[in-house]
Amino acid sequence: MSRSKYIQKRSWLALGALLFATSSIQVASADEGSATLAPPSTGFEDRNQEQWSTFDEEINFLNELSESDLASYSEVGQTVEGRPIHLVRIGDQSLTDEEVAEGRNMLVVATQHGNEPAGREMALQFMRDLAFTDDEGILEQLEESTVLFVPTANPDGFIRDQRANANNVDMNRDHLVLEQPETRALAGVLDTYQPDLTVDAHERPRAYGNPDIEFLWPRNLNIDEDIRALSESLVEDVLIDDIAEQGFTTGIYGTPGGAGNGDERISRNMLGLRHGLGLLTETAGMQEPVKRVDAQMATIEATFDFYTEQFEEIGEAVQAAPEKRAQDGATGATPFYFDGADNWDPTIVQDPHYCGYLLHEQQVDELGHIVDAFSLETEKVSTYGTFVSMGQPMMTVIPKLMDSDALYNEVNALPLSSCEQPRVTASHLNDFVDILDEDGAFSTTAIHRALDLHTTTLAHFENRGQEDRLLEHTRGFQALLNRYQDQMTDEAYSMLYTFAYDLMDYYELVFDVDRAMGHISHLSETIGPRVAGADSEREAAAYIEREFERLGYETEQHLFDIRNGQAESQNVIAVKEADGVENPEIVYVTAHYDSVSVSPGANDNASGTAAIIELARVLQDVPSDKEVRFIAFGAEEIGLVGAREYVAQLSEEEIERSAANYNLDMIATDYEDASQMHITTVDGEENAVWDSSVHSAEVLGYDHNDYTLHRMGRSDHVPFHDAGIDAALYIWMEPGTPPGAARPEPWYHTPEDTIDRISRALAMGRRSH
């Protein structure tokens, strides 16, 4: 057995190959004076290097190896047939897995192809050499970094002596979409430990030599240039000559456009796309086993020397690469390449590339395990949409997974040219129709033309700011989808239909009267009269709480006694936290939800309650420097009890931070005489609520006669006023009436306060529709 200069300078290995085979070498343990340990031998060595180590022998070998103070192993996954995939750790065993992951390490992977065993024997021997060394230089390096091994990445294929795994899939074409359990296990190792350098050991099964071993670095054009250059330097400046000096013929693996290309599915390229150095080794599979293993051993030893000698430079490169690529992704400063390699001109290039991608929730489900395996950063931006920004370290794989221009993408996501406010637009729907058509989602070209024409019209309305027409035609687009549903894929129908909802949601942030009417219907018709302390009031409170929670708010019920402790009522509170402000001002948006016993209380006050629920939806994703508390008060009709109880329990600090109370009561009647919005303060004086209302009315284009300042109590704004908090009640009443003279609607507190007397126009805050 020939040994390289690396082995010759390791003291205990200098005794030679025969001693390895008989496992007679004894090395001093880490604790001076303790018993010596015999390094284990592989099955391959025990059989004079003529037959490969079996999988059972490998497990026995790992058990013996772990007797070293420097070695341990664990199971990181299982194969299709349930065999374990092992990760071996050589280094400081006092470190936790998390500490190893946060520190420096290199990785050796072998036997991705089950019929390429020489790299596996190299991995077993090299981990043994490291685990039982007494070389001070190596021990010092193992204090600074850990060496990891996955000796048999494809156990099922190895046992079958076949290239593929048990599903007959070539693992080395699955490092992007990760469909196989073996590649998912390896991806987990790469994502967790993020090795500085990884050696991927392979063989050329039908090669007889010429050369004995070939090498290659990651060639994908989206790899950080410093990472690629260091990987190339390892091959061109070190291995080609060093390994030749040891008696092996060497060469560069692959040809342009062939096996040596930039294919992102191949682990060699994926190693670079994950911001680490990568090395592919390829021995000649028809040569004698001993020569193949020796060539692999000479290579790993020279590579370890390179890693040790270039430790600082490699560390700087792998630390800087993620941030550099994230910056490039955010700015679009560099092109993105969908093919090509560093020796092969690309043909599909985005320059500038998109700033990010919008995924439908169905696509997020499809990509779930991939998102985790690459630690991709995602942001849910609408009910059905999730945004994936290119401004993150793994931008190197995002278009490869999501862009319709990619060669092996998993989904066709919506590419975004502007990411300041990522969302579904009408133009995006138009683009998505084309993307789905290219993917064969529609049964006829006529369907594509009809959907394309409709979404082009939507984009026209959107660009011209014609929101009413946009909303109307978006509902028409959904009707068109229903008409053609049987002539498109279920996925296409679902994504287009629900993305249309996201589009409408964005433009209906002003207010969705249909949603509000739905809440009024549930409170006044499904539940009916909601008397303080009754089961119906509790049912209404539970409904309101569910609606707040459905919107994503942290919600609570504030319980209090009524009628001298004979009954109990409750307030329902949802809080929108301020964005990045410590001790922010507090704004209260309130309405009571109870009613008198004889009335279903549609206008008094299911209308106000529905409005605060809908406002909570509208404001849920709107940035705010104030804390907003949405509160539905119980027991208003028996003396403002819920509001009084709530304000009474506020701390002095909360009261000091309280800026305003906007109280909504009876805001949607269709009573013709109630045509003016009365913004009523308890003392009839202007305050912050009035001032902000006037400003908003001017911005929205309301006539100053549409609203008026009025003096009145009798609602839940009173306790806030009494506590020194600016407050006002919003209520539709007769215009031009002095305080106390405005008449309520005729069906106030009667059985006739029903939903058919609700004005959809006034529910939206408009005098006319």
Coordinates of C-alpha atoms in Angstrom, one line a residue, residues 39 58 120 154 216 223 302 318 348 384 404 472 509 563 572 678 725:
P39 CA -7.1 1.9 16.2
E58 CA -19.0 -0.1 8.9
R120 CA -16.2 5.3 1.4
N154 CA -26.6 5.9 0.0
L216 CA -13.5 19.4 -10.1
I223 CA -21.6 31.1 -6.6
A302 CA -3.6 17.0 0.6
V318 CA -17.1 31.5 3.8
I348 CA -30.6 32.2 -19.9
Y384 CA -52.9 33.6 0.4
S404 CA -40.4 29.6 -14.6
E472 CA -66.1 45.0 -9.8
L509 CA -58.7 48.1 3.0
R563 CA -76.8 43.8 38.7
V572 CA -63.7 41.7 24.4
H678 CA -72.4 63.8 14.5
I725 CA -58.8 61.0 27.6

